[in-house]
Coordinates of C-alpha atoms and ligand atoms in Angstrom, one line a residue:
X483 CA 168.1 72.1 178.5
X484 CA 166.4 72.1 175.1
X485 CA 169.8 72.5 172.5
X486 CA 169.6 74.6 169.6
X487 CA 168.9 74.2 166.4
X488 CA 172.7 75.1 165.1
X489 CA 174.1 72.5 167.5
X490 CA 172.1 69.6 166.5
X491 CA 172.4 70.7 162.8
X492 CA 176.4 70.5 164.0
X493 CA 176.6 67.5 165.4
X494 CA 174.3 65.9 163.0
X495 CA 177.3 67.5 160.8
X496 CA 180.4 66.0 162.7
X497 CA 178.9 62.9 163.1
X498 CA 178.3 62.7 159.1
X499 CA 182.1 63.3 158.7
X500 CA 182.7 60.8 161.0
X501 CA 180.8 58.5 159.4
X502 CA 181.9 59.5 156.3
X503 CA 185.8 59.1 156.6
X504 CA 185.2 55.9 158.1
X505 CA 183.2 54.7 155.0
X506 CA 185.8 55.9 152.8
X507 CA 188.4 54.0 154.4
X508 CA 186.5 50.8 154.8
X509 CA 184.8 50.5 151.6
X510 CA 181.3 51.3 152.4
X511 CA 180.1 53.5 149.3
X512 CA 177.4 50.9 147.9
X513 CA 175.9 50.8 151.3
X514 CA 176.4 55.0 151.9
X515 CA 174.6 55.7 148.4
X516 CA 171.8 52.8 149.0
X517 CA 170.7 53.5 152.5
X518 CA 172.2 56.7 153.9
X519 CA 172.2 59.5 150.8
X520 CA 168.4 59.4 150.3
X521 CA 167.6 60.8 153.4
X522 CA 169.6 63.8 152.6
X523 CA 167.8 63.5 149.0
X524 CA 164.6 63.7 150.7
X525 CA 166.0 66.8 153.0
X526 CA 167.0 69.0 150.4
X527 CA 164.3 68.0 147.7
X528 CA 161.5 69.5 151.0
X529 CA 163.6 72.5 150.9
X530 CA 163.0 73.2 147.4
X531 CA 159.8 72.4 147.0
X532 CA 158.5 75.3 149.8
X533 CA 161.2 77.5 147.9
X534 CA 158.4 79.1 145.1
X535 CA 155.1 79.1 146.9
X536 CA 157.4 81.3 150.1
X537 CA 159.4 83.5 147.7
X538 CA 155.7 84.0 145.9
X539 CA 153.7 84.5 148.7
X540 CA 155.8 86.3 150.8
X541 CA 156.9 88.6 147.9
X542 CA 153.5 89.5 146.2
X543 CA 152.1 90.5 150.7
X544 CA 155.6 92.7 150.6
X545 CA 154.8 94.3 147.9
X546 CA 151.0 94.8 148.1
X547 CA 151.6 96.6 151.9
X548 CA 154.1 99.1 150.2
X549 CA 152.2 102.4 150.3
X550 CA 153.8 103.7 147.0
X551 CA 156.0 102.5 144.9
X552 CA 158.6 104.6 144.6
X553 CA 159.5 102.6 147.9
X554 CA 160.2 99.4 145.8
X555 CA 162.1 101.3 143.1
X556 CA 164.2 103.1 146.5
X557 CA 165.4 99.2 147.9
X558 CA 165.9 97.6 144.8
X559 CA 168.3 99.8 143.9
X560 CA 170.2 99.8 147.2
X561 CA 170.1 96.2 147.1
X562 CA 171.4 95.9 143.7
X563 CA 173.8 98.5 144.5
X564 CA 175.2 96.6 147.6
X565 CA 175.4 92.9 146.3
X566 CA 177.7 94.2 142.9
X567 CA 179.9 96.9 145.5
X568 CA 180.4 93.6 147.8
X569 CA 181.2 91.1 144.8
X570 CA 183.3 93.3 143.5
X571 CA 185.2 93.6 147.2
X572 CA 185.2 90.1 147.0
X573 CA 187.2 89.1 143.8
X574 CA 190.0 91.8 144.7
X575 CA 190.4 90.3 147.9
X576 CA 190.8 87.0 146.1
X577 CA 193.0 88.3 143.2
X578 CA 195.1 89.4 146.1
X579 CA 194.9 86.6 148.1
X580 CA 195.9 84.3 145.2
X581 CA 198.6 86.4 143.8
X582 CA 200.2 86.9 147.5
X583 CA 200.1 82.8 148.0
X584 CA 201.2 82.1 144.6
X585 CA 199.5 78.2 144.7
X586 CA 200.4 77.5 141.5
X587 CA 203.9 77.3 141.7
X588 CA 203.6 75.0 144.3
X589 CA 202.1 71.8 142.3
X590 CA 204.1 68.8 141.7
X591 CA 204.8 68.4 137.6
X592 CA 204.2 64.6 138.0
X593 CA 200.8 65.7 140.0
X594 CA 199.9 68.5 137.1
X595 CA 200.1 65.6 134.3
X596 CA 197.8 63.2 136.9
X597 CA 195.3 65.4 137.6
X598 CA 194.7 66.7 133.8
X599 CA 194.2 62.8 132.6
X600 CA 191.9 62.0 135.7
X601 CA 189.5 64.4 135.7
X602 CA 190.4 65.3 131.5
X603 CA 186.5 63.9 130.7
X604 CA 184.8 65.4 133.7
X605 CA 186.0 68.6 132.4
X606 CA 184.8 68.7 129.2
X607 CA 181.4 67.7 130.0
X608 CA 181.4 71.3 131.9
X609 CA 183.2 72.9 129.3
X610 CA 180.0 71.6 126.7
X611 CA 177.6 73.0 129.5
X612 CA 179.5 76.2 129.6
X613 CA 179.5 76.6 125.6
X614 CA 175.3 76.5 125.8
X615 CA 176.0 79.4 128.0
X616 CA 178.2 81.4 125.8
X617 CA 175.6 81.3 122.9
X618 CA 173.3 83.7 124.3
X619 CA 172.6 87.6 123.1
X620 CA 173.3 90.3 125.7
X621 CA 170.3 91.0 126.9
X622 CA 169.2 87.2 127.0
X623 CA 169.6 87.5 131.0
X624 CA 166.6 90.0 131.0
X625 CA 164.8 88.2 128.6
X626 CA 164.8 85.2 130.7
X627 CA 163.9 86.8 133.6
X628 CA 160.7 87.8 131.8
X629 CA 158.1 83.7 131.7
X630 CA 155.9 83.5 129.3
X631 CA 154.5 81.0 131.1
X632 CA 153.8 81.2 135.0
X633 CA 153.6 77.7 135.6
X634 CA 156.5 76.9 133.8
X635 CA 158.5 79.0 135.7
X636 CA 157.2 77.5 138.8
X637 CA 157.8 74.1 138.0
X638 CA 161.6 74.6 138.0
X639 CA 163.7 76.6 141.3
X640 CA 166.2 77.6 138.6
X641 CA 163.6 80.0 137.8
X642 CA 163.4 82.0 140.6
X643 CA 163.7 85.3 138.9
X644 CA 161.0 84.6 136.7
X645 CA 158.9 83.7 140.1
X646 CA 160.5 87.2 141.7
X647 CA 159.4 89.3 138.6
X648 CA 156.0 87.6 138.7
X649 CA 155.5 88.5 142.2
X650 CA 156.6 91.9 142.1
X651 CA 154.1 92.6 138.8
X652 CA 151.2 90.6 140.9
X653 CA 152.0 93.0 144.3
X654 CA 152.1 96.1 142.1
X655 CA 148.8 95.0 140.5
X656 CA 147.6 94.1 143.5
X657 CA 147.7 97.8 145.0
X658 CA 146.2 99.2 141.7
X659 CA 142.7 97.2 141.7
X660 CA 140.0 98.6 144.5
X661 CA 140.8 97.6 148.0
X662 CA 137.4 95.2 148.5
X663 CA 138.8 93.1 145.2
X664 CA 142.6 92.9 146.5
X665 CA 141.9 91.7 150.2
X666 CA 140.9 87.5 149.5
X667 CA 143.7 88.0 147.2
X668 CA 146.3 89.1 149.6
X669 CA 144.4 87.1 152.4
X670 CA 145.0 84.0 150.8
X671 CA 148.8 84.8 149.8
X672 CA 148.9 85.9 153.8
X673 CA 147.9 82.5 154.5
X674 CA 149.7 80.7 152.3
X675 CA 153.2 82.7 153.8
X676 CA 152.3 81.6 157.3
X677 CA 151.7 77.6 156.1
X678 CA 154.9 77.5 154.3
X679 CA 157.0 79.3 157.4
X680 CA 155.4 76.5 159.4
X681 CA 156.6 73.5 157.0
X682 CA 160.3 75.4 157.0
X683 CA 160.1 75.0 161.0
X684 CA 158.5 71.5 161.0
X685 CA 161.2 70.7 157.4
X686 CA 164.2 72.1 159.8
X687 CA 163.1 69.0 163.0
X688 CA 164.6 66.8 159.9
X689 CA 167.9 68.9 159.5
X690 CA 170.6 67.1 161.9
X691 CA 169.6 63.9 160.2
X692 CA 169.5 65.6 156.6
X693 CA 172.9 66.9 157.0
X694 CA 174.1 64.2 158.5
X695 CA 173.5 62.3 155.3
X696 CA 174.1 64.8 152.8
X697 CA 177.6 65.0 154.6
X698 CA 178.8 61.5 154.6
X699 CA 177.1 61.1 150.8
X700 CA 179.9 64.1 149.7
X701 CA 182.4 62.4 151.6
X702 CA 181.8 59.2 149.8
X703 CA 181.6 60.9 146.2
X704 CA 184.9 62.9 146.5
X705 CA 186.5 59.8 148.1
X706 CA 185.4 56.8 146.7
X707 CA 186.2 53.7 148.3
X708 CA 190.0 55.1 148.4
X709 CA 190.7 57.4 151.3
X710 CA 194.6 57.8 149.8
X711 CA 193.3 59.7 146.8
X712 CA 191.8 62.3 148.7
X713 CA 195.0 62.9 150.9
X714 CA 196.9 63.1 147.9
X715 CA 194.6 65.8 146.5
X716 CA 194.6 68.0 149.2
X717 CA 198.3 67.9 149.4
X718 CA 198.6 68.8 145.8
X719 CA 195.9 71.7 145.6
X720 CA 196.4 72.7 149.8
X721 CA 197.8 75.7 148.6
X722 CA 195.2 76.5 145.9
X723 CA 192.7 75.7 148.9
X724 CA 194.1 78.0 151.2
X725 CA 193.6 80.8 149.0
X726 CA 189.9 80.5 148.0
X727 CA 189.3 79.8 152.2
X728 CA 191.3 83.0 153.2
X729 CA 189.6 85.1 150.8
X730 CA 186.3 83.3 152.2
X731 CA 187.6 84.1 155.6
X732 CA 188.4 88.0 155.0
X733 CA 185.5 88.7 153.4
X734 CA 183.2 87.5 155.9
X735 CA 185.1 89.0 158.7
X736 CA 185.8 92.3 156.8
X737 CA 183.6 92.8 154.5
X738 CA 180.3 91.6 155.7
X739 CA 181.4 93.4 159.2
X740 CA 181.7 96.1 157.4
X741 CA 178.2 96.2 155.4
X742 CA 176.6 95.4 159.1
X743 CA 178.6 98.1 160.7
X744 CA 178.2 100.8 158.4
X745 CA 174.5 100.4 157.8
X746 CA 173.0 98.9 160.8
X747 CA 173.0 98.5 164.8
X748 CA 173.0 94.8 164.8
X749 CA 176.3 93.6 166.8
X750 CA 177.7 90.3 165.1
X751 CA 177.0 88.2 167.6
X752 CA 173.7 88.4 167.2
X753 CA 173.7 88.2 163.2
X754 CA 175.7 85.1 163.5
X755 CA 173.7 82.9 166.2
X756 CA 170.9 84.3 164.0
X757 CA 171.9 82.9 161.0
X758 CA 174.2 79.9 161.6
X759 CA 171.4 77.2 160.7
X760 CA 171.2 78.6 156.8
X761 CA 175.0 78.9 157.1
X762 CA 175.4 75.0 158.0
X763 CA 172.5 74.6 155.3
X764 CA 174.8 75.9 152.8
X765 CA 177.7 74.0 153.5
X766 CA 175.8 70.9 153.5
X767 CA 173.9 71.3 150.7
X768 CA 176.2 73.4 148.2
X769 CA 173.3 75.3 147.0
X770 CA 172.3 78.5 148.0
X771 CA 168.4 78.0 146.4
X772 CA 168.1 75.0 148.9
X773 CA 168.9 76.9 151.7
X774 CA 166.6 80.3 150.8
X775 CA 163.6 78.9 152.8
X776 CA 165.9 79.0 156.2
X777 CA 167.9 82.1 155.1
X778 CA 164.5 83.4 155.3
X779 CA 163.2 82.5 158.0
X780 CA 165.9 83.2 160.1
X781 CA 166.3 87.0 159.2
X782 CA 162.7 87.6 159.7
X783 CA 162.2 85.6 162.4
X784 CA 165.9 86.0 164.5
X785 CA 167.3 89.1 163.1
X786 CA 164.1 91.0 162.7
X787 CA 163.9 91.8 159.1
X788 CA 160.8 92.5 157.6
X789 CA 158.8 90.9 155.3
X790 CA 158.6 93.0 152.9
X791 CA 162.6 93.6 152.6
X792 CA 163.3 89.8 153.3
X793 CA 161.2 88.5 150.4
X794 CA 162.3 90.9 148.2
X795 CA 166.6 91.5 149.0
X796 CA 167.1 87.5 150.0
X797 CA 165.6 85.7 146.7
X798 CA 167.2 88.4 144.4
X799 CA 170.3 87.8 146.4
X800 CA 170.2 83.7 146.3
X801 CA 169.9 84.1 142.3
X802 CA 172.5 86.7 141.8
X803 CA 174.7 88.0 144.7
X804 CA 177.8 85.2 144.8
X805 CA 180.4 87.3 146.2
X806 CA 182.2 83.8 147.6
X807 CA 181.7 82.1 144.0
X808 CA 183.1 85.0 142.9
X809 CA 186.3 85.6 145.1
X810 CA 186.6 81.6 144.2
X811 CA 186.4 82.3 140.4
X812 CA 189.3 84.5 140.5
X813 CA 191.2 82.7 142.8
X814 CA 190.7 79.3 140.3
X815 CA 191.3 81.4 137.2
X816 CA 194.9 83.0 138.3
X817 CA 195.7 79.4 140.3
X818 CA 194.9 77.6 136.7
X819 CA 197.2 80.3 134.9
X820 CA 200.2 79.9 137.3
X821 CA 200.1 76.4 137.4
X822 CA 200.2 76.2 133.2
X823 CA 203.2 78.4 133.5
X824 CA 201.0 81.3 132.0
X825 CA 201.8 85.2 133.4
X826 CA 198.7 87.5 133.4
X827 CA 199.2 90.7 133.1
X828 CA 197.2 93.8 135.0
X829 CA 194.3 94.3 132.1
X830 CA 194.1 90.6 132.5
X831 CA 193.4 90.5 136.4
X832 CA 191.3 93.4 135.5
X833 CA 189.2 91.6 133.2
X834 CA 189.0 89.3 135.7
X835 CA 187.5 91.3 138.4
X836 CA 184.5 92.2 135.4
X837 CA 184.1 88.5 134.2
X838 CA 184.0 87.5 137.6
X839 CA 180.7 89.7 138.9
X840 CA 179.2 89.1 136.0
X841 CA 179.7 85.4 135.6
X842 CA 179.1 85.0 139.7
X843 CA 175.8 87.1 138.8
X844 CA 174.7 84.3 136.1
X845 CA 175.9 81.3 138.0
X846 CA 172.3 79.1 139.3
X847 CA 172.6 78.7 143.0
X848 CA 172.9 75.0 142.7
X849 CA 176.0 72.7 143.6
X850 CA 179.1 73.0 141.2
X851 CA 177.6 75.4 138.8
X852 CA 180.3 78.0 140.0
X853 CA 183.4 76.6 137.9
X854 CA 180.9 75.9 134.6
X855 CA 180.9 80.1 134.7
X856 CA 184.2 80.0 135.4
X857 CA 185.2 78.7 131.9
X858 CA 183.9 81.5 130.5
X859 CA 186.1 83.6 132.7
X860 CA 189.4 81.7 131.7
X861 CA 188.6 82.1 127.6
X862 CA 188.1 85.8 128.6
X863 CA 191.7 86.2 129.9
X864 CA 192.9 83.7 127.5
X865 CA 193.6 80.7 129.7
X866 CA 192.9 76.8 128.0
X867 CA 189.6 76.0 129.9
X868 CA 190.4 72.6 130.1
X869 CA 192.9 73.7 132.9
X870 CA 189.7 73.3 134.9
X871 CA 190.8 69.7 135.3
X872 CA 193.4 70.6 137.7
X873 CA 191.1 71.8 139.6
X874 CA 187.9 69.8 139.8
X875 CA 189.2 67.1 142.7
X876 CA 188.4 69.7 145.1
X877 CA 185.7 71.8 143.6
X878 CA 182.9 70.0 145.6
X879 CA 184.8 70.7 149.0
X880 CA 185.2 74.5 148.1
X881 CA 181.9 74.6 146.8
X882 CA 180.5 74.0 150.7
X883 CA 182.7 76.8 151.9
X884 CA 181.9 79.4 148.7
X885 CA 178.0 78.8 149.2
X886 CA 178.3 79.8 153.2
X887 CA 179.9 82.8 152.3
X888 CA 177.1 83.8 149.6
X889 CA 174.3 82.9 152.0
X890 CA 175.9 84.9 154.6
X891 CA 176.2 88.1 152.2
X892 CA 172.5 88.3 151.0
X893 CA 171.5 87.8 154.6
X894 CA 174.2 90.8 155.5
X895 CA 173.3 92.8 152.9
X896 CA 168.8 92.2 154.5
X897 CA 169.8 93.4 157.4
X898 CA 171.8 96.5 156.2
X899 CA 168.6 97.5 153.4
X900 CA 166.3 96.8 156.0
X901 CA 168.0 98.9 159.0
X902 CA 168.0 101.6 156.4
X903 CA 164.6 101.8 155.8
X904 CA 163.5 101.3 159.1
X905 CA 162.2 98.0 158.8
X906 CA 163.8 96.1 161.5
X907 CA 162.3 95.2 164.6
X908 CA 164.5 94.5 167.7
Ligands
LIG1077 N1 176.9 76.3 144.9 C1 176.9 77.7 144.8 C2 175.6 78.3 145.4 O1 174.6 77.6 145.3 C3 177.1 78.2 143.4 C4 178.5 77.8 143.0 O2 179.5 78.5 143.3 O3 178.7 76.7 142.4 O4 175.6 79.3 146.0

């Protein structure tokens, strides 16, 4: 019996942790960096580099096959509609969550004192990253969606907006000019789709081994060589962990259930077998940009979203819908307050649910960029930022879980715009 590709990509998983633990506690980093990481390397760097020609080719074919265009105007704004409803679902359930479990009375005073001088320099290096960020105008987020140079913004995945605004201008375009002048054009991009859906399918043969690596490389850089540390961690910050995973938890189970329930037929069973290869993606890689390619794939090829809604709803969603970076933001926000001794009051959870869509909208879907944007969040409800020290022993292993649960909402959120508009086959 041929297995499929989530089980492989799971035991290629276990068998990393494995690994892993057992390179931790025997002192095997130098050999784990040297001959083990660069394979994931390798994995994730082929993801990305089919991320911009499929979101460009796939996008400008959507767009050029709508018949008018009032169409695109119609799903964009249920899209945008869904992913900020969701997010903002998301951070109550985590302002709950957090405020219910009370972590940050739970932290040992010796354990507060540790953490802040370990991790005291790590922090401010994000806190100097999250000051470039602060800098900007209001409208700069438009702005920059806006390249003045194509092949700029295709030379970098953190650009994927700019490459989603250039396709949708080129599809628009595309249905303006005369028909006989349009066809090599869209011929070309047609071809172009079906070549890069083939390298995600040959790219994917590589995926048990990939996250294999990618698992044990993690493993070895929250770790070290000293097992001990990490235990001690997660018994410090177990609490705090068990916040941001319930919220996870509920809002894939409600909310997500929910958006599929609501707007489509699709039973869950389906949307999960569907989908559980971009969902191990994102807990191996930490980066929901990486893992857009597979998202992809899998709801058009599994779940039977279209094209056209696919390669519009799931790029816009890997750049800006973070409803678990989001619920993980609050969580880390009230957590960092309680455990400083600091009370927030209700206009401060408040501005928390704001800061928090907002700064889950601007976070890049790479790994750790979630808790820079959170800084900004904790100056906005008047919270030292370098509190994020306590936290950052455990970011990377929330960071896995967080980027499942925003790969799993832009997928949800496909399936419910396409059902909607009729553009889902069985
Ligand atoms: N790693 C997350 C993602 O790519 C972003 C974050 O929360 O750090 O989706």
């Amino acid at each position: 019996m041929k297995l499929e590709l989530h089980w492989k990509i799971i035991i290629g998983l276990v068998l990393g942790l494995i690994y892993g633990v057992f390179a931790a506690a025997n002192g095997w980093g130098g050999f784990t960096t040297n001959w083990i990481a660069p394979f994931g390397i390798i994995f994730i760097n082929l993801l990305k580099l089919i991320a911009v020609p499929l979101v460009l080719s796939s996008l400008i074919t959507g767009v050029a096959s709508l018949s008018d265009l009032k169409k695109l105007s119609r799903i964009g704004g249920k899209t945008i509609t869904i992913y900020i409803a969701t997010t903002a679902i998301s951070v109550t359930i985590g302002l709950v969550s957090v405020n219910l479990l009370k972590p940050g009375d739970t932290v040992p005073e010796n354990m507060k004192v540790k953490l802040q001088n370990t991790y005291q320099s790590a922090a401010s290096g994000k806190m100097e990253a999250a000051d470039q960020v602060k800098e900007r105008r209001p409208l700069q987020p438009v702005v920059d969606m806006v390249p003045s140079n194509f092949f700029s913004s295709a030379s970098n995945n953190r650009n994927m907006l700019q490459v989603v605004f250039v396709a949708i201008l080129m599809g628009i375009a595309l249905i303006q000019i005369p028909k006989e002048k349009a066809r090599p054009v869209l011929d070309f991009m047609e071809g172009i789709n079906d070549l890069v859906i083939k390298l995600v399918d040959n790219i994917m043969l590589m995926a048990p081994m990939g996250v294999f690596a990618l698992i044990a490389d993690t493993i070895t850089s929250v770790a070290g060589d000293n097992l001990s540390n990490v235990l001690e961690l997660l018994s410090a910050l177990g609490f705090y962990m068990m916040a941001v995973i319930i919220g996870l938890v509920i809002q894939m189970l409600f909310t997500y259930t929910a958006v599929l329930k609501i707007f489509s037929k699709m039973s869950l069973k389906k949307f999960y077998k569907g989908i559980a290869p971009a969902q191990l993606l994102a807990f191996s890689t930490s980066s929901s940009g990486a893992t857009l390619p597979v998202t992809m794939e899998r709801c058009e090829d599994e779940l039977g979203v279209s094209e056209e809604v696919s390669s519009f709803v799931l790029p816009l969603g890997a750049t800006i819908n973070m409803d678990g970076t989001a619920l993980y933001q609050a969580v880390a926000a009230v957590f960092i307050a309680q455990t400083l001794g600091m009370d927030l009051t209700l206009g401060a959870q408040l501005t928390i649910v704001l800061t928090a869509v907002l700064a889950s909208i601007g976070t890049a879907a790479v790994p750790g960029a979630g808790i820079i944007m959170l800084i900004i969040i904790l100056e906005a409800i008047g919270v030292p930022s370098a509190g994020i020290a306590l936290i950052l022993g455990v970011d990377r292993i929330l960071d896995m879980m967080r980027t499942v649960t925003n790969v799993t909402g832009d997928a949800s959120v496909a399936v419910a715009v396409a059902s909607t508009e009729g553009q889902i086959s069985e």
